[in-house]
mmCIF file of C-alpha atoms and ligand atoms in Angstrom:
data_model
loop_
_atom_site.group_PDB
_atom_site.id
_atom_site.type_symbol
_atom_site.label_atom_id
_atom_site.label_comp_id
_atom_site.label_asym_id
_atom_site.label_seq_id
_atom_site.Cartn_x
_atom_site.Cartn_y
_atom_site.Cartn_z
ATOM 1 C CA THR A 156 0.000 0.000 0.000
ATOM 2 C CA GLY A 157 2.738 2.420 0.983
ATOM 3 C CA THR A 158 4.776 1.727 -2.132
ATOM 4 C CA CYS A 159 1.801 2.153 -4.451
ATOM 5 C CA PHE A 160 0.922 5.491 -2.839
ATOM 6 C CA ALA A 161 4.547 6.591 -3.315
ATOM 7 C CA GLU A 162 4.353 5.453 -6.954
ATOM 8 C CA VAL A 163 1.683 8.100 -7.632
ATOM 9 C CA GLY A 164 3.740 10.848 -5.994
ATOM 10 C CA ILE A 165 2.658 10.787 -2.357
ATOM 11 C CA ASP A 166 5.317 11.011 0.377
ATOM 12 C CA VAL A 167 5.118 7.820 2.448
ATOM 13 C CA THR A 168 6.925 6.527 5.509
ATOM 14 C CA CYS A 169 6.371 2.876 6.416
ATOM 15 C CA ILE A 170 6.804 2.108 10.123
ATOM 16 C CA ASP A 171 7.438 -1.262 11.721
ATOM 17 C CA ILE A 172 8.691 -2.210 15.193
ATOM 18 C CA ASP A 173 10.767 -4.990 13.601
ATOM 19 C CA SER A 174 14.088 -3.185 13.098
ATOM 20 C CA LYS A 175 15.547 -6.029 11.024
ATOM 21 C CA LYS A 176 12.644 -5.746 8.591
ATOM 22 C CA ILE A 177 13.143 -1.973 8.360
ATOM 23 C CA ASP A 178 16.922 -2.271 7.874
ATOM 24 C CA ASN A 179 16.331 -4.761 5.076
ATOM 25 C CA LEU A 180 13.688 -2.600 3.410
ATOM 26 C CA LYS A 181 16.096 0.352 3.451
ATOM 27 C CA GLN A 182 18.434 -1.837 1.392
ATOM 28 C CA GLY A 183 15.676 -2.947 -0.962
ATOM 29 C CA ILE A 184 15.285 -6.398 0.653
ATOM 30 C CA LEU A 185 11.571 -7.199 0.942
ATOM 31 C CA PRO A 186 9.907 -9.525 3.492
ATOM 32 C CA ILE A 187 7.396 -10.784 0.897
ATOM 33 C CA TYR A 188 7.407 -11.548 -2.816
ATOM 34 C CA GLU A 189 5.039 -9.697 -5.114
ATOM 35 C CA PRO A 190 5.825 -9.468 -8.824
ATOM 36 C CA GLY A 191 7.263 -6.003 -9.594
ATOM 37 C CA LEU A 192 7.272 -4.780 -6.002
ATOM 38 C CA GLU A 193 11.034 -4.867 -5.371
ATOM 39 C CA GLU A 194 11.828 -2.578 -8.315
ATOM 40 C CA MET A 195 9.015 -0.257 -7.260
ATOM 41 C CA VAL A 196 10.320 -0.038 -3.669
ATOM 42 C CA ILE A 197 13.863 0.695 -4.864
ATOM 43 C CA ARG A 198 12.718 3.291 -7.429
ATOM 44 C CA ASN A 199 10.495 5.189 -4.986
ATOM 45 C CA SER A 200 13.112 5.032 -2.198
ATOM 46 C CA GLN A 201 15.692 6.531 -4.563
ATOM 47 C CA LYS A 202 13.260 9.314 -5.487
ATOM 48 C CA GLU A 203 12.838 9.927 -1.726
ATOM 49 C CA ARG A 204 9.069 9.502 -1.797
ATOM 50 C CA LEU A 205 9.236 6.245 0.157
ATOM 51 C CA SER A 206 11.139 5.742 3.392
ATOM 52 C CA PHE A 207 11.219 3.201 6.193
ATOM 53 C CA SER A 208 11.572 3.793 9.916
ATOM 54 C CA THR A 209 10.938 2.333 13.361
ATOM 55 C CA ASP A 210 10.206 5.799 14.786
ATOM 56 C CA LEU A 211 6.443 6.364 14.637
ATOM 57 C CA ALA A 212 6.516 9.476 16.848
ATOM 58 C CA ALA A 213 8.931 11.332 14.548
ATOM 59 C CA SER A 214 7.247 10.150 11.342
ATOM 60 C CA VAL A 215 3.704 11.137 12.307
ATOM 61 C CA GLN A 216 4.690 14.822 12.465
ATOM 62 C CA GLY A 217 3.347 16.639 9.404
ATOM 63 C CA CYS A 218 1.364 13.588 8.279
ATOM 64 C CA GLN A 219 -2.168 13.931 6.928
ATOM 65 C CA VAL A 220 -3.119 10.256 6.914
ATOM 66 C CA ALA A 221 -1.904 7.307 9.001
ATOM 67 C CA PHE A 222 -2.775 3.770 7.903
ATOM 68 C CA ILE A 223 -2.777 1.052 10.545
ATOM 69 C CA ALA A 224 -1.844 -2.181 8.733
ATOM 70 C CA VAL A 225 -0.438 -4.389 11.474
ATOM 71 C CA GLY A 226 -1.359 -8.044 11.949
ATOM 72 C CA THR A 227 -4.668 -9.227 13.434
ATOM 73 C CA PRO A 228 -3.940 -12.897 14.211
ATOM 74 C CA PRO A 229 -7.017 -15.048 14.868
ATOM 75 C CA GLY A 230 -7.455 -16.415 18.394
ATOM 76 C CA GLU A 231 -8.611 -19.982 19.139
ATOM 77 C CA ASP A 232 -12.262 -18.967 18.711
ATOM 78 C CA GLY A 233 -11.484 -17.312 15.362
ATOM 79 C CA SER A 234 -11.820 -13.744 16.650
ATOM 80 C CA ALA A 235 -9.219 -11.195 15.512
ATOM 81 C CA ASP A 236 -6.672 -10.106 18.116
ATOM 82 C CA LEU A 237 -6.782 -6.315 18.094
ATOM 83 C CA LYS A 238 -3.929 -5.674 20.511
ATOM 84 C CA TYR A 239 -1.454 -4.648 17.780
ATOM 85 C CA VAL A 240 -3.972 -2.348 16.082
ATOM 86 C CA LEU A 241 -4.863 -0.645 19.368
ATOM 87 C CA ALA A 242 -1.199 -0.367 20.415
ATOM 88 C CA VAL A 243 -0.498 1.589 17.216
ATOM 89 C CA ALA A 244 -3.591 3.757 17.805
ATOM 90 C CA ARG A 245 -2.316 4.611 21.300
ATOM 91 C CA GLU A 246 1.128 5.444 19.984
ATOM 92 C CA ILE A 247 -0.427 7.756 17.388
ATOM 93 C CA GLY A 248 -2.456 9.434 20.161
ATOM 94 C CA ARG A 249 0.710 9.919 22.191
ATOM 95 C CA SER A 250 2.645 11.537 19.363
ATOM 96 C CA MET A 251 0.335 13.347 16.900
ATOM 97 C CA THR A 252 0.568 17.147 16.758
ATOM 98 C CA ASP A 253 -1.904 18.131 14.010
ATOM 99 C CA TYR A 254 -5.190 17.013 12.462
ATOM 100 C CA LEU A 255 -4.834 13.449 11.190
ATOM 101 C CA VAL A 256 -7.031 10.852 9.532
ATOM 102 C CA VAL A 257 -6.283 7.458 11.108
ATOM 103 C CA VAL A 258 -7.309 4.659 8.767
ATOM 104 C CA THR A 259 -7.652 0.980 9.641
ATOM 105 C CA LYS A 260 -6.317 -1.111 6.741
ATOM 106 C CA SER A 261 -5.907 -4.306 8.768
ATOM 107 C CA THR A 262 -8.793 -6.759 8.502
ATOM 108 C CA VAL A 263 -10.760 -5.917 11.621
ATOM 109 C CA PRO A 264 -14.242 -6.652 12.977
ATOM 110 C CA VAL A 265 -17.086 -4.163 12.907
ATOM 111 C CA GLY A 266 -16.601 -1.652 15.717
ATOM 112 C CA THR A 267 -12.810 -1.523 15.575
ATOM 113 C CA ALA A 268 -12.601 2.035 14.215
ATOM 114 C CA ALA A 269 -14.640 3.146 17.231
ATOM 115 C CA LYS A 270 -12.103 1.425 19.525
ATOM 116 C CA VAL A 271 -9.258 3.106 17.621
ATOM 117 C CA ARG A 272 -10.972 6.464 18.097
ATOM 118 C CA ARG A 273 -11.369 5.829 21.845
ATOM 119 C CA ALA A 274 -7.727 4.761 22.237
ATOM 120 C CA ILE A 275 -6.459 7.907 20.481
ATOM 121 C CA ALA A 276 -8.857 10.171 22.420
ATOM 122 C CA GLU A 277 -7.726 8.678 25.742
ATOM 123 C CA GLU A 278 -4.069 9.309 24.922
ATOM 124 C CA LEU A 279 -4.783 12.897 23.834
ATOM 125 C CA GLU A 280 -6.749 13.471 27.031
ATOM 126 C CA ALA A 281 -3.856 12.100 29.099
ATOM 127 C CA ARG A 282 -1.618 14.624 27.360
ATOM 128 C CA GLY A 283 -4.150 17.414 27.988
ATOM 129 C CA GLU A 284 -4.220 18.075 24.229
ATOM 130 C CA GLN A 285 -7.231 18.886 22.067
ATOM 131 C CA ILE A 286 -6.091 17.934 18.576
ATOM 132 C CA ALA A 287 -8.799 17.166 16.029
ATOM 133 C CA PHE A 288 -8.647 13.794 14.270
ATOM 134 C CA ASP A 289 -10.892 11.414 12.346
ATOM 135 C CA VAL A 290 -10.915 7.673 11.983
ATOM 136 C CA ALA A 291 -11.732 5.847 8.754
ATOM 137 C CA SER A 292 -11.976 2.269 7.538
ATOM 138 C CA ASN A 293 -10.392 1.235 4.228
ATOM 139 C CA PRO A 294 -10.509 -2.558 3.817
ATOM 140 C CA GLU A 295 -7.995 -4.235 1.541
ATOM 141 C CA PHE A 296 -9.196 -6.580 -1.214
ATOM 142 C CA LEU A 297 -5.993 -7.139 -3.177
ATOM 143 C CA LYS A 298 -4.979 -10.640 -4.204
ATOM 144 C CA GLU A 299 -1.570 -12.065 -3.333
ATOM 145 C CA GLY A 300 0.437 -12.381 -6.525
ATOM 146 C CA ALA A 301 -1.484 -9.559 -8.226
ATOM 147 C CA ALA A 302 -1.246 -6.993 -5.445
ATOM 148 C CA ILE A 303 0.323 -4.124 -7.409
ATOM 149 C CA ASP A 304 -2.125 -4.341 -10.271
ATOM 150 C CA ASP A 305 -5.048 -4.662 -7.879
ATOM 151 C CA PHE A 306 -3.885 -1.595 -5.985
ATOM 152 C CA LEU A 307 -3.043 0.605 -8.979
ATOM 153 C CA LYS A 308 -6.125 -0.456 -10.976
ATOM 154 C CA PRO A 309 -8.688 -1.347 -8.310
ATOM 155 C CA ASP A 310 -12.112 -2.667 -9.253
ATOM 156 C CA ARG A 311 -13.422 -0.640 -6.320
ATOM 157 C CA ILE A 312 -12.115 1.203 -3.270
ATOM 158 C CA VAL A 313 -14.249 1.104 -0.139
ATOM 159 C CA VAL A 314 -13.810 3.840 2.455
ATOM 160 C CA GLY A 315 -15.867 4.263 5.616
ATOM 161 C CA VAL A 316 -15.886 7.776 7.083
ATOM 162 C CA ASP A 317 -18.018 9.805 9.442
ATOM 163 C CA SER A 318 -16.924 13.349 8.647
ATOM 164 C CA ASP A 319 -16.749 15.551 5.530
ATOM 165 C CA ARG A 320 -13.193 16.466 6.383
ATOM 166 C CA ALA A 321 -12.035 12.836 6.372
ATOM 167 C CA GLU A 322 -13.927 12.200 3.119
ATOM 168 C CA GLN A 323 -12.113 15.122 1.461
ATOM 169 C CA VAL A 324 -8.695 13.888 2.609
ATOM 170 C CA MET A 325 -9.387 10.312 1.458
ATOM 171 C CA SER A 326 -10.795 11.514 -1.907
ATOM 172 C CA LYS A 327 -7.617 13.480 -2.562
ATOM 173 C CA LEU A 328 -5.439 10.532 -1.571
ATOM 174 C CA TYR A 329 -7.160 8.052 -3.875
ATOM 175 C CA LYS A 330 -7.773 10.389 -6.822
ATOM 176 C CA PRO A 331 -4.778 9.102 -8.848
ATOM 177 C CA PHE A 332 -6.126 5.537 -8.693
ATOM 178 C CA LEU A 333 -9.510 6.325 -10.179
ATOM 179 C CA MET A 334 -8.357 7.052 -13.746
ATOM 180 C CA ASN A 335 -9.872 3.798 -15.017
ATOM 181 C CA GLY A 336 -13.323 4.890 -13.936
ATOM 182 C CA HIS A 337 -13.743 2.372 -11.137
ATOM 183 C CA PRO A 338 -15.512 3.785 -8.141
ATOM 184 C CA LEU A 339 -14.377 5.091 -4.820
ATOM 185 C CA ILE A 340 -17.309 4.087 -2.621
ATOM 186 C CA PHE A 341 -17.801 6.155 0.513
ATOM 187 C CA MET A 342 -20.030 4.751 3.231
ATOM 188 C CA ASP A 343 -20.431 4.799 6.992
ATOM 189 C CA ILE A 344 -17.643 3.127 8.974
ATOM 190 C CA PRO A 345 -19.478 -0.036 10.191
ATOM 191 C CA SER A 346 -20.623 -0.775 6.605
ATOM 192 C CA ALA A 347 -17.027 -0.507 5.317
ATOM 193 C CA GLU A 348 -15.836 -2.825 8.087
ATOM 194 C CA MET A 349 -18.633 -5.298 7.290
ATOM 195 C CA THR A 350 -17.894 -5.170 3.532
ATOM 196 C CA LYS A 351 -14.518 -6.890 4.018
ATOM 197 C CA TYR A 352 -16.063 -9.763 5.990
ATOM 198 C CA ALA A 353 -18.940 -10.114 3.528
ATOM 199 C CA ALA A 354 -16.469 -10.286 0.605
ATOM 200 C CA ASN A 355 -14.253 -12.837 2.406
ATOM 201 C CA ALA A 356 -17.256 -14.986 3.372
ATOM 202 C CA MET A 357 -18.677 -14.910 -0.180
ATOM 203 C CA LEU A 358 -15.315 -15.891 -1.699
ATOM 204 C CA ALA A 359 -14.837 -18.709 0.822
ATOM 205 C CA THR A 360 -18.366 -19.956 0.163
ATOM 206 C CA LYS A 361 -17.788 -20.014 -3.610
ATOM 207 C CA ILE A 362 -14.495 -21.895 -3.246
ATOM 208 C CA SER A 363 -15.948 -24.464 -0.811
ATOM 209 C CA PHE A 364 -18.995 -24.968 -3.027
ATOM 210 C CA MET A 365 -16.918 -25.486 -6.174
ATOM 211 C CA ASN A 366 -14.561 -27.870 -4.336
ATOM 212 C CA ASP A 367 -17.551 -29.983 -3.326
ATOM 213 C CA ILE A 368 -18.922 -29.926 -6.886
ATOM 214 C CA ALA A 369 -15.454 -31.017 -8.132
ATOM 215 C CA ASN A 370 -15.459 -33.963 -5.708
ATOM 216 C CA LEU A 371 -18.953 -34.916 -6.789
ATOM 217 C CA CYS A 372 -17.935 -34.652 -10.475
ATOM 218 C CA GLU A 373 -15.097 -37.075 -9.841
ATOM 219 C CA ILE A 374 -17.450 -39.609 -8.254
ATOM 220 C CA MET A 375 -20.030 -39.205 -11.015
ATOM 221 C CA GLY A 376 -17.572 -39.198 -13.928
ATOM 222 C CA ALA A 377 -18.297 -35.564 -14.864
ATOM 223 C CA ASP A 378 -15.720 -32.918 -15.866
ATOM 224 C CA VAL A 379 -15.803 -30.023 -13.392
ATOM 225 C CA ASN A 380 -14.300 -27.610 -15.927
ATOM 226 C CA MET A 381 -17.194 -28.233 -18.307
ATOM 227 C CA VAL A 382 -19.683 -27.871 -15.440
ATOM 228 C CA ARG A 383 -18.002 -24.613 -14.452
ATOM 229 C CA ARG A 384 -18.294 -23.306 -18.012
ATOM 230 C CA GLY A 385 -21.858 -24.495 -18.163
ATOM 231 C CA ILE A 386 -22.979 -22.535 -15.113
ATOM 232 C CA GLY A 387 -20.608 -19.534 -15.404
ATOM 233 C CA SER A 388 -22.478 -17.872 -18.257
ATOM 234 C CA ASP A 389 -25.509 -17.490 -15.973
ATOM 235 C CA ALA A 390 -25.238 -13.837 -14.854
ATOM 236 C CA ARG A 391 -26.787 -14.723 -11.495
ATOM 237 C CA ILE A 392 -23.911 -17.122 -10.816
ATOM 238 C CA GLY A 393 -20.874 -15.648 -12.620
ATOM 239 C CA ASN A 394 -17.547 -17.287 -13.295
HETATM 240 N N1 LIG B 657 -1.292 -10.005 3.295
HETATM 241 C C1 LIG B 657 -2.371 -9.763 2.566
HETATM 242 O O1 LIG B 657 -2.428 -10.083 1.367
HETATM 243 C C2 LIG B 657 -3.567 -9.048 3.177
HETATM 244 C C3 LIG B 657 -4.674 -8.747 2.362
HETATM 245 C C4 LIG B 657 -5.769 -8.103 2.939
HETATM 246 C C5 LIG B 657 -5.742 -7.759 4.298
HETATM 247 N N2 LIG B 657 -4.652 -8.083 5.068
HETATM 248 C C6 LIG B 657 -4.674 -7.704 6.482
HETATM 249 O O2 LIG B 657 -3.627 -6.774 6.740
HETATM 250 C C7 LIG B 657 -3.147 -6.941 8.083
HETATM 251 C C8 LIG B 657 -1.641 -7.133 8.071
HETATM 252 O O3 LIG B 657 -1.320 -8.300 7.325
HETATM 253 P P1 LIG B 657 0.163 -8.674 6.913
HETATM 254 O O4 LIG B 657 0.073 -9.887 6.086
HETATM 255 O O5 LIG B 657 0.876 -7.487 6.381
HETATM 256 O O6 LIG B 657 0.760 -9.011 8.374
HETATM 257 P P2 LIG B 657 2.291 -9.238 8.824
HETATM 258 O O7 LIG B 657 2.216 -10.032 10.083
HETATM 259 O O8 LIG B 657 3.097 -9.728 7.666
HETATM 260 O O9 LIG B 657 2.828 -7.786 9.137
HETATM 261 C C9 LIG B 657 2.420 -7.052 10.250
HETATM 262 C C10 LIG B 657 3.598 -6.186 10.710
HETATM 263 O O10 LIG B 657 3.172 -5.339 11.769
HETATM 264 C C11 LIG B 657 4.284 -5.095 12.585
HETATM 265 N N3 LIG B 657 3.862 -4.509 13.875
HETATM 266 C C12 LIG B 657 3.272 -5.121 14.936
HETATM 267 N N4 LIG B 657 3.050 -4.237 15.927
HETATM 268 C C13 LIG B 657 3.501 -3.030 15.501
HETATM 269 C C14 LIG B 657 3.538 -1.725 16.072
HETATM 270 N N5 LIG B 657 3.067 -1.484 17.300
HETATM 271 N N6 LIG B 657 4.065 -0.722 15.340
HETATM 272 C C15 LIG B 657 4.546 -0.956 14.091
HETATM 273 N N7 LIG B 657 4.527 -2.166 13.496
HETATM 274 C C16 LIG B 657 4.009 -3.195 14.185
HETATM 275 C C17 LIG B 657 4.946 -6.443 12.704
HETATM 276 O O11 LIG B 657 6.290 -6.317 13.135
HETATM 277 C C18 LIG B 657 4.804 -6.974 11.260
HETATM 278 O O12 LIG B 657 5.962 -6.687 10.497
HETATM 279 C C19 LIG B 657 -3.939 -8.118 8.667
HETATM 280 O O13 LIG B 657 -5.055 -7.609 9.368
HETATM 281 C C20 LIG B 657 -4.399 -8.871 7.440
HETATM 282 O O14 LIG B 657 -5.578 -9.603 7.691
HETATM 283 C C21 LIG B 657 -3.568 -8.698 4.526
#
């Protein structure tokens, strides 16, 4: 996400508490493989639009938008562990100096943006500061292996906001990605948070269903690829 924003000319600093990861990224060594990403990281770092740091407090100064994109590992009952997300929110609250839009990019349950808002507000109150801020939800739909293309040419961008000011900031941020006419969909925050889970559940349902049909085809001597073609042209079903 950070690299693709830098690619369209936005100044980005990516923060991680893992100093080894940050040291590597500064040298163009990436923790993941995505086709085309390494060259893009190196190019944008050289142009000084993209930098990497472990120092959130210093980097948040002068920022207009902060994306929280830390892990949300599932617990034994399947619920997402929000402790990393809320730790970042608190750190932002402890260090921000000007109006900021704080966006949750991690996959988080409905209601998380409200918890992020509370965490930031509590930290500001502890500091005795009254700095305006907004929270927003911007779920990520990109596919591993096609992440750059999905980000630069998105089929849709979903953003949940609850203030005009945040909507203006997010519109400006995403403007360069909308050249292909695909929509930036603004909605309320809980709906944006729910959209990610609805999309994940629908995709999982389709995959499970097709896997079962494939098993059944094998038993019955049918060819699942022909069955898939046979049903895919029905607009109600899709490919
Ligand atoms: N990977 C994907 O393709 C993908 C797609 C859609 C959504 N998501 C969501 O994005 C989120 C992140 O996923 P990921 O695959 O990048 O996880 P990851 O575990 O690879 O990376 C998370 C990073 O956060 C860092 N971190 C933890 N606490 C921190 C803190 N307080 N300050 C700064 N950095 C901190 C960790 O050191 C780690 O490097 C998850 O919620 C995931 O569900 C991921």
